[in-house]
XYZ file of C-alpha atoms in Angstrom:
621
model
C 67.686 85.753 102.945
C 67.773 87.634 99.670
C 64.373 88.468 98.150
C 63.373 90.150 94.916
C 60.873 92.495 96.584
C 59.858 93.350 100.137
C 56.500 91.990 101.456
C 53.500 94.242 100.897
C 50.882 92.582 103.132
C 50.242 91.046 106.550
C 50.530 87.242 106.616
C 51.462 84.556 109.089
C 52.759 81.158 108.052
C 49.700 79.474 109.541
C 47.315 81.749 107.610
C 49.219 81.417 104.321
C 49.390 77.633 104.637
C 45.604 77.370 104.750
C 44.968 79.794 101.864
C 45.999 80.565 98.309
C 48.708 82.944 99.591
C 51.209 80.146 100.185
C 52.878 80.658 96.783
C 53.396 84.324 97.640
C 54.628 83.464 101.127
C 57.235 81.022 99.753
C 59.086 84.003 98.197
C 60.304 84.781 101.707
C 61.347 81.221 102.618
C 64.743 79.640 102.050
C 65.202 78.228 98.534
C 65.520 74.681 99.950
C 61.956 74.704 101.339
C 59.874 72.312 99.197
C 58.083 70.022 101.645
C 54.631 71.602 101.884
C 53.395 68.802 104.135
C 56.024 69.424 106.760
C 54.508 70.373 110.158
C 54.463 74.149 110.700
C 56.310 73.870 114.022
C 59.137 71.965 112.336
C 59.294 74.499 109.474
C 59.699 77.368 111.939
C 62.144 75.362 114.078
C 64.342 74.695 111.042
C 64.112 78.413 110.150
C 62.962 77.632 106.635
C 60.184 80.258 106.654
C 59.445 83.351 108.756
C 56.640 83.137 111.303
C 55.087 86.377 110.029
C 55.593 88.967 107.312
C 54.406 92.581 107.437
C 54.346 95.400 104.859
C 57.921 96.644 104.473
C 59.903 99.219 102.560
C 63.387 98.759 101.020
C 66.276 100.737 102.500
C 69.998 100.135 101.898
C 69.103 96.715 100.428
C 67.170 95.705 103.552
C 63.419 95.385 104.239
C 62.245 97.584 107.117
C 58.665 97.778 108.494
C 56.707 100.429 106.568
C 55.744 102.442 109.657
C 54.386 105.947 109.213
C 52.001 108.374 110.940
C 48.858 109.673 109.228
C 47.030 112.488 111.035
C 48.635 111.409 114.277
C 47.677 107.719 113.872
C 50.449 105.115 113.630
C 49.973 102.898 110.586
C 51.839 100.069 108.908
C 50.953 99.562 105.280
C 47.843 101.786 105.567
C 46.416 99.610 108.346
C 46.174 100.123 112.088
C 45.601 96.450 113.056
C 46.797 93.063 111.855
C 45.859 89.407 112.321
C 48.277 87.494 114.514
C 47.329 84.111 112.976
C 45.191 83.022 115.911
C 42.140 85.014 114.914
C 43.006 87.999 117.089
C 43.440 91.537 115.812
C 46.447 93.356 117.254
C 47.312 97.051 117.118
C 50.299 98.000 114.962
C 51.730 100.020 117.861
C 52.968 96.675 119.205
C 55.420 96.640 116.297
C 56.940 100.000 117.248
C 59.286 98.658 119.931
C 60.762 96.121 117.562
C 61.101 98.688 114.784
C 62.386 101.588 116.883
C 65.915 101.399 115.474
C 64.487 101.026 111.978
C 62.674 104.335 112.466
C 65.974 106.040 113.275
C 67.384 104.704 110.025
C 64.309 105.868 108.100
C 64.571 109.366 109.590
C 68.260 109.455 108.689
C 67.334 108.398 105.177
C 64.809 111.249 104.908
C 67.471 113.691 106.130
C 69.974 112.342 103.598
C 67.436 112.612 100.785
C 66.644 116.237 101.656
C 70.365 117.076 101.753
C 70.821 115.354 98.385
C 67.934 117.388 96.954
C 69.566 120.587 98.217
C 72.798 119.661 96.454
C 70.997 118.902 93.183
C 69.435 122.402 93.035
C 72.398 124.371 94.401
C 75.526 122.623 93.107
C 76.276 125.246 90.449
C 75.918 128.053 93.009
C 78.291 126.151 95.276
C 80.826 125.956 92.432
C 80.424 129.706 91.849
C 81.076 130.300 95.562
C 84.231 128.178 95.428
C 85.410 130.034 92.319
C 84.860 133.326 94.181
C 86.956 131.950 97.065
C 89.736 130.959 94.635
C 89.712 134.359 92.932
C 89.692 136.132 96.310
C 92.643 134.019 97.504
C 94.572 134.722 94.301
C 93.869 138.466 94.490
C 94.923 138.466 98.140
C 98.205 136.699 97.284
C 98.917 139.091 94.400
C 98.208 142.130 96.593
C 100.563 140.738 99.228
C 103.262 140.881 96.563
C 102.984 144.672 96.318
C 101.177 145.829 99.473
C 102.207 143.308 102.115
C 102.222 145.775 105.015
C 98.933 147.420 104.121
C 97.269 144.085 103.322
C 98.267 142.539 106.640
C 96.770 145.429 108.632
C 93.670 145.497 106.407
C 93.359 141.750 106.953
C 93.584 142.165 110.736
C 90.961 144.943 110.777
C 88.649 143.030 108.430
C 88.820 139.858 110.545
C 87.901 141.876 113.645
C 85.020 143.549 111.767
C 83.700 140.252 110.353
C 83.733 138.652 113.809
C 82.132 141.810 115.229
C 79.330 141.604 112.669
C 78.817 137.934 113.546
C 78.426 138.867 117.229
C 76.006 141.679 116.313
C 73.904 139.398 114.079
C 73.708 136.704 116.788
C 72.573 139.334 119.298
C 69.847 140.572 116.924
C 68.538 137.023 116.422
C 68.722 136.391 120.178
C 66.762 139.574 120.954
C 64.219 138.943 118.182
C 63.233 135.554 119.631
C 62.482 137.019 123.057
C 58.918 136.244 124.038
C 58.215 133.875 121.130
C 56.544 130.586 122.008
C 58.998 127.709 122.372
C 62.122 129.850 121.970
C 63.193 129.355 125.604
C 63.449 125.551 125.330
C 66.992 124.404 126.201
C 69.136 122.401 123.773
C 69.333 119.475 126.211
C 65.549 119.284 126.523
C 65.098 119.474 122.748
C 67.572 116.679 122.026
C 68.646 115.659 118.532
C 66.361 116.732 115.687
C 66.770 115.751 112.041
C 65.284 119.108 111.008
C 68.191 121.313 112.043
C 66.186 124.483 111.366
C 64.463 123.860 114.701
C 67.646 124.883 116.536
C 67.636 128.306 114.855
C 64.336 129.099 116.600
C 65.924 128.716 120.050
C 67.458 131.666 121.909
C 70.028 129.357 123.482
C 71.473 128.481 120.052
C 72.156 132.124 119.156
C 73.492 132.781 122.670
C 76.004 129.934 122.240
C 77.085 131.291 118.825
C 77.495 134.775 120.309
C 79.621 133.522 123.236
C 81.910 131.510 120.926
C 82.445 134.477 118.587
C 83.092 136.795 121.551
C 85.772 134.448 122.905
C 87.465 134.253 119.483
C 87.299 138.050 119.112
C 88.833 138.686 122.556
C 91.625 136.133 122.013
C 92.573 137.684 118.653
C 92.547 141.246 120.048
C 94.723 140.260 123.040
C 97.215 138.488 120.779
C 97.422 141.539 118.532
C 98.056 143.815 121.518
C 100.883 141.693 122.933
C 102.459 140.906 119.541
C 102.140 144.348 117.931
C 105.941 144.890 117.706
C 106.632 141.391 116.427
C 103.973 141.801 113.764
C 106.127 144.473 112.105
C 109.009 142.005 111.847
C 106.658 139.304 110.595
C 105.405 141.699 107.917
C 108.983 142.101 106.685
C 109.293 138.320 106.439
C 105.993 138.152 104.556
C 107.206 140.883 102.172
C 110.303 138.821 101.439
C 108.145 135.736 100.947
C 105.960 137.758 98.561
C 109.025 138.624 96.478
C 110.052 134.945 96.413
C 106.561 133.816 95.379
C 106.503 136.604 92.784
C 109.629 135.155 91.166
C 108.246 131.589 91.400
C 104.577 132.181 90.527
C 104.131 128.570 89.359
C 104.474 127.556 93.014
C 100.890 128.740 93.607
C 99.647 125.993 91.281
C 101.870 123.247 92.698
C 99.386 122.285 95.492
C 97.088 121.052 92.696
C 99.745 118.466 91.810
C 100.000 117.384 95.462
C 96.203 117.230 95.726
C 95.978 115.059 92.597
C 98.596 112.608 93.915
C 96.849 112.462 97.298
C 93.569 111.652 95.517
C 95.321 108.736 93.778
C 96.601 107.484 97.156
C 93.131 107.725 98.704
C 91.533 105.960 95.714
C 94.093 103.118 95.866
C 93.647 102.692 99.632
C 89.840 102.782 99.444
C 89.587 100.307 96.560
C 92.004 97.907 98.274
C 90.111 98.183 101.574
C 86.797 97.479 99.814
C 88.235 94.450 97.998
C 89.628 93.075 101.262
C 86.361 93.699 103.121
C 84.255 91.963 100.471
C 86.562 88.965 99.982
C 84.746 86.986 102.707
C 82.551 84.007 101.930
C 79.415 82.628 103.550
C 80.164 80.146 106.348
C 77.521 77.543 107.267
C 77.669 75.544 110.488
C 75.787 72.640 112.043
C 73.169 73.674 114.617
C 71.270 71.265 116.857
C 69.202 71.936 119.972
C 70.058 68.488 121.314
C 73.467 66.962 122.037
C 75.210 66.378 118.720
C 78.947 65.727 118.233
C 78.887 67.682 114.948
C 77.492 70.939 116.422
C 79.592 73.954 115.486
C 81.318 72.258 112.567
C 81.231 73.795 109.096
C 78.914 72.271 106.528
C 77.677 72.689 102.967
C 73.881 73.197 102.512
C 73.903 71.488 99.098
C 75.244 68.158 100.416
C 74.126 68.347 104.052
C 70.981 66.212 103.710
C 73.000 63.402 102.129
C 75.777 63.469 104.758
C 76.201 61.237 107.808
C 75.364 64.160 110.114
C 71.609 63.900 109.446
C 71.731 60.158 110.129
C 73.445 60.508 113.513
C 71.665 63.777 114.450
C 68.168 63.855 112.868
C 67.366 67.292 114.303
C 70.597 68.882 113.043
C 70.406 71.611 110.450
C 72.996 73.412 108.301
C 72.412 77.151 108.760
C 74.222 80.326 107.802
C 76.592 81.439 110.593
C 78.519 84.473 109.379
C 80.467 85.993 106.527
C 84.162 85.291 106.816
C 86.230 82.196 106.331
C 88.466 79.821 108.191
C 91.456 79.772 105.864
C 94.787 81.381 106.746
C 93.912 84.279 104.456
C 90.664 85.036 106.280
C 92.254 84.680 109.714
C 94.847 87.349 108.898
C 92.473 89.642 107.009
C 92.618 92.269 109.776
C 96.432 92.243 109.467
C 96.137 92.915 105.740
C 93.769 95.821 106.471
C 96.303 97.335 108.885
C 99.053 96.870 106.294
C 96.841 98.640 103.751
C 96.359 101.543 106.194
C 100.104 101.640 106.819
C 100.854 101.826 103.093
C 98.276 104.600 102.706
C 99.936 106.666 105.444
C 103.365 106.016 103.926
C 102.304 107.027 100.412
C 100.343 110.080 101.599
C 103.252 111.303 103.741
C 105.647 110.730 100.829
C 103.470 112.826 98.498
C 103.303 115.632 101.088
C 107.074 115.396 101.625
C 107.670 115.598 97.870
C 105.609 118.776 97.705
C 107.395 120.313 100.685
C 110.924 119.579 99.454
C 110.036 120.848 95.955
C 108.703 124.178 97.254
C 111.601 124.460 99.712
C 114.100 123.907 96.900
C 112.472 126.552 94.710
C 112.393 129.196 97.468
C 115.877 128.301 98.697
C 117.203 128.969 95.191
C 115.749 132.478 95.556
C 117.328 133.123 98.964
C 120.788 131.800 98.051
C 120.884 133.764 94.785
C 123.377 136.565 95.475
C 121.911 138.734 92.711
C 118.158 138.262 92.892
C 116.645 137.143 90.555
C 119.547 137.006 88.046
C 121.301 134.097 89.780
C 118.134 132.009 90.043
C 117.554 129.005 87.726
C 115.394 129.614 84.673
C 112.641 127.326 86.052
C 113.118 127.163 89.844
C 110.132 124.935 90.576
C 110.930 122.354 87.900
C 114.597 122.390 88.895
C 113.628 121.786 92.519
C 111.257 118.972 91.510
C 114.067 117.380 89.500
C 116.428 117.650 92.473
C 113.790 116.036 94.682
C 113.719 112.961 92.432
C 117.014 112.861 90.513
C 119.801 115.397 90.066
C 123.168 115.317 88.310
C 126.053 116.157 90.705
C 127.674 119.550 90.074
C 131.309 119.913 88.962
C 134.075 119.295 91.481
C 134.901 123.031 91.559
C 131.618 123.636 93.439
C 132.885 121.771 96.502
C 135.959 124.020 96.644
C 133.834 127.159 96.341
C 131.602 125.958 99.182
C 134.595 126.032 101.554
C 135.046 129.760 100.984
C 131.288 130.427 101.080
C 131.081 131.884 97.581
C 128.482 129.500 96.214
C 124.944 129.174 97.538
C 124.269 125.835 99.291
C 121.031 125.420 97.366
C 123.030 125.025 94.154
C 125.178 122.224 95.624
C 122.385 119.706 96.197
C 123.836 116.597 94.562
C 122.000 113.576 95.929
C 118.968 111.545 95.072
C 116.415 112.660 97.653
C 113.724 110.032 97.028
C 115.141 107.690 99.673
C 115.363 110.500 102.224
C 111.740 111.452 101.612
C 110.629 107.823 101.827
C 112.558 107.315 105.097
C 111.084 110.426 106.726
C 107.607 109.401 105.557
C 108.159 105.871 106.900
C 108.941 107.101 110.419
C 105.831 109.275 110.458
C 103.668 106.465 108.998
C 104.798 104.041 111.739
C 103.732 106.498 114.448
C 100.384 107.091 112.719
C 99.688 103.349 112.435
C 100.488 102.935 116.135
C 97.915 105.665 116.838
C 95.358 103.746 114.728
C 96.132 100.564 116.695
C 95.636 102.437 119.970
C 92.280 103.757 118.752
C 91.337 100.192 117.747
C 92.276 98.872 121.201
C 90.379 101.726 122.828
C 87.290 100.789 120.803
C 87.613 97.121 121.808
C 88.145 97.948 125.492
C 85.235 100.368 125.833
C 83.146 97.755 127.615
C 86.001 96.859 130.004
C 85.851 98.080 133.587
C 89.629 98.186 134.107
C 90.246 101.857 134.872
C 94.038 101.435 134.944
C 94.020 100.005 131.406
C 91.884 102.919 130.205
C 94.188 105.419 131.913
C 97.300 103.783 130.423
C 95.716 103.729 126.966
C 94.772 107.418 127.288
C 98.364 108.314 128.243
C 99.742 106.361 125.286
C 97.319 108.069 122.883
C 98.342 111.484 124.210
C 102.080 110.689 123.985
C 101.893 109.403 120.416
C 99.754 112.390 119.394
C 102.487 114.706 120.684
C 105.150 112.558 118.999
C 103.350 112.792 115.656
C 103.109 116.594 115.915
C 106.811 116.839 116.769
C 107.813 114.539 113.895
C 105.753 116.582 111.419
C 107.525 119.744 112.582
C 110.940 118.077 112.441
C 110.323 116.451 109.048
C 109.204 119.751 107.537
C 112.437 121.477 108.538
C 114.526 118.411 107.633
C 113.097 118.529 104.105
C 114.146 122.184 103.860
C 117.716 121.232 104.799
C 117.575 118.375 102.269
C 116.513 120.847 99.580
C 119.320 123.246 100.564
C 122.279 120.906 101.154
C 121.269 117.541 99.708
C 122.305 115.686 102.878
C 120.493 112.520 103.975
C 117.409 112.609 106.181
C 119.053 111.901 109.533
C 121.794 114.480 108.990
C 119.304 117.056 107.754
C 116.941 116.437 110.687
C 119.796 116.786 113.194
C 121.141 119.956 111.583
C 117.663 121.504 111.321
C 116.828 120.686 114.942
C 120.000 122.157 116.408
C 119.801 125.181 114.087
C 116.290 125.889 115.353
C 117.343 125.338 118.979
C 120.144 127.881 118.557
C 117.525 130.368 117.290
C 114.650 129.309 119.523
C 113.565 132.879 120.330
C 113.289 133.806 116.667
C 111.431 130.551 115.954
C 108.939 131.084 118.767
C 108.245 134.695 117.818
C 108.680 135.256 114.092
C 107.641 131.899 112.687
C 104.541 131.540 114.830
C 103.460 135.160 114.370
C 103.517 134.702 110.595
C 101.490 131.490 111.017
C 98.971 133.497 113.054
C 98.774 136.187 110.365
C 98.248 133.570 107.665
C 95.497 132.034 109.783
C 93.821 135.445 109.943
C 94.095 135.675 106.154
C 92.351 132.312 105.738
C 89.756 133.372 108.307
C 89.101 136.582 106.380
C 88.571 134.806 103.039
C 86.432 132.033 104.561
C 84.414 134.527 106.642
C 83.782 136.864 103.704
C 82.704 134.091 101.326
C 80.666 132.459 104.111
C 78.790 135.695 104.880
C 78.116 136.215 101.159
C 76.818 132.635 100.842
C 74.619 133.119 103.932
C 72.968 136.249 102.535
C 72.516 134.636 99.103
C 71.028 131.283 100.145
C 68.742 132.893 102.764
C 67.284 135.246 100.075
C 68.522 138.393 101.820
C 70.157 139.964 98.747
C 67.377 141.876 96.978
C 69.056 141.903 93.557
C 69.247 138.091 93.325
C 66.425 137.197 95.707
C 64.490 135.300 93.021
C 67.611 133.628 91.648
C 68.558 131.781 94.835
C 67.164 128.205 94.889
C 64.514 127.027 97.350
C 66.176 124.693 99.858
C 65.187 122.307 102.637
C 68.255 123.270 104.690
C 70.069 126.424 103.609
C 73.030 125.501 105.846
C 73.936 122.608 103.481
C 75.354 124.752 100.624
C 76.633 127.364 103.105
C 78.712 124.812 105.036
C 79.915 123.263 101.775
C 81.067 126.674 100.501
C 82.755 127.468 103.842
C 84.646 124.154 104.009
C 85.617 124.353 100.333
C 86.746 127.974 100.721
C 88.934 127.021 103.664
C 90.582 124.207 101.695
C 91.205 126.533 98.733
C 92.605 129.314 100.953
C 94.708 126.775 102.844
C 96.171 125.536 99.549
C 97.294 129.052 98.568
C 98.552 130.025 102.021
C 100.380 126.711 102.484
C 102.712 127.840 99.697
C 103.347 131.081 101.584
C 103.832 129.148 104.819
C 106.441 126.879 103.224
C 108.127 129.931 101.716
C 108.335 131.697 105.091
C 109.685 128.568 106.826
C 112.308 128.073 104.106
C 113.432 131.714 104.121
C 113.546 131.741 107.916
C 115.692 128.595 108.100
C 117.950 129.934 105.348
C 118.207 133.221 107.245
C 119.351 131.416 110.412
C 121.858 129.410 108.381
C 123.043 132.563 106.633
C 123.763 134.225 109.991
C 125.915 131.303 111.103
C 127.769 130.841 107.822
C 128.487 134.491 107.048
C 129.338 137.687 108.927
C 128.420 140.415 106.417
C 132.012 141.189 105.450
C 133.043 141.542 101.790
C 134.682 138.109 102.066
C 131.624 136.471 103.660
C 128.567 138.553 102.642
C 125.019 137.826 103.664
C 122.697 136.345 101.039
C 119.572 137.913 102.540
C 118.073 140.903 100.798
C 118.877 144.411 102.143
C 115.248 144.912 103.208
C 115.252 141.683 105.231
C 118.618 142.368 106.843
C 117.532 145.904 107.785
C 114.580 144.549 109.783
C 115.921 141.279 111.181
C 119.451 142.433 111.996
C 118.515 145.783 113.493
C 120.285 146.124 116.812
C 122.201 142.857 116.421
C 124.566 142.783 113.454
C 125.547 145.161 110.713
C 124.008 144.267 107.368
C 126.178 143.637 104.318
C 127.448 146.746 102.567
């Protein structure tokens, strides 16, 4: 039942009935309880009043027992005993078993409150850390424009040094805790603790951190050794991407537009889901301990006492059953929730596709400009965005020029691409909804003992996970072909797939090596800002030691800065990643369309052709 305040004293119904506390006790009875002469057993049987109330505290709009420890003594409402209504005094420890789960909630609440307090005193420092991450990412991108080769090698060395320092710091902490009391307790014996600082006083925690960082360090070093020759080629591709981004600098800000549209999609989905979830109504049903033909039927508490049910079944009562409904709308509410999830996936994938095809169109206009940047549009990004939504077909002469390969394909895009983007997003959304359904079935079948069903469900989840990854890869390259040629989605996906298959070696080596280098760049920015935040919030920087706020958990702002820095760096590097993918696909298409002769010259820049065509074909003269 809903009450205005939680109880603040011990009382039983029997005690309250024989004292002046009955008026107070009635606050916690159902509103329909008026018969004060009704036998107590019947009142409790009809569930009109609770048998006992104890001091409670409000939490998430619920009343939980106010259990706390004072100097090692368990107390409830500042008392250690209570009257059970029969004249006997009982110890409050008997309430612990019933309130064990409530204690977990209370501890979680205390943890949440401490985290909230940390955010209130450190939010502006967190914003400063995120601004530093944004400035560092921007500086890194600008330096790539002029010093791509040097920056890549500096980035590689810095990542190795940052990881090396992390290993060294973990070893120092591990060695410092040697011999300290309680530091040799294992993580399994300690269990879960709401005060996460406890883990930092265990040697095993720092040993685990050190092992993880060592594994990452060794993997990165081995990859660099085996890919050292391919890294030089990848650097050339990054240099070309830097020139393209330099001519389309507004592309660095375009992820903000995508982020804003994604926020709108998330807000629409969340609000719709909340409205659907709260559209239930209270359902009351007839309950009777004896045989009654009306048991289980719905009823209305306001008119129940005047109905025929009470005449035929005197012991029947109309009680709350659940929140829901029995109309067609309520029966199919779960279907509406799944449809809402499906629409969210469709809209989110469409927004991402719009961003990808816009960036691909802008960078393709750079590649297919024969005289760079003179032949590029005045506003490449806005032109590409217009082509992604609506574009006026070019003159008929352009189709004739395409046959003799004298006009760049990117300038012949003449279709409305919105349908293609929506179709590609639809296919991906269907697969994602199927994955959600499989997770839902897995959750419902957790209690089942059918091992074959669990195995089959696991195989299906794995297959659809792989299918989603493949479709994302295919869609990304299909959108590039859409931006270049303006063909429909199916044609673009087929052409992109077979083009990549014909250049599978280049795809496996160049494209993935550049992805690895970009990952190192993100790791460098996140690691540097994270180390700076660690030294600042742990008061280890002497110059600003008094400026840093006092915190309950210093890892709260540090983790927030690290996650935010990664998202910011990912936003900047995603533009570079799309640029590299577009230039690489255009390069493969350029090789197949042209041969470097004066009649069919390559569109790639001389620097790119010198690196990528070395030992294979002669570059254009």
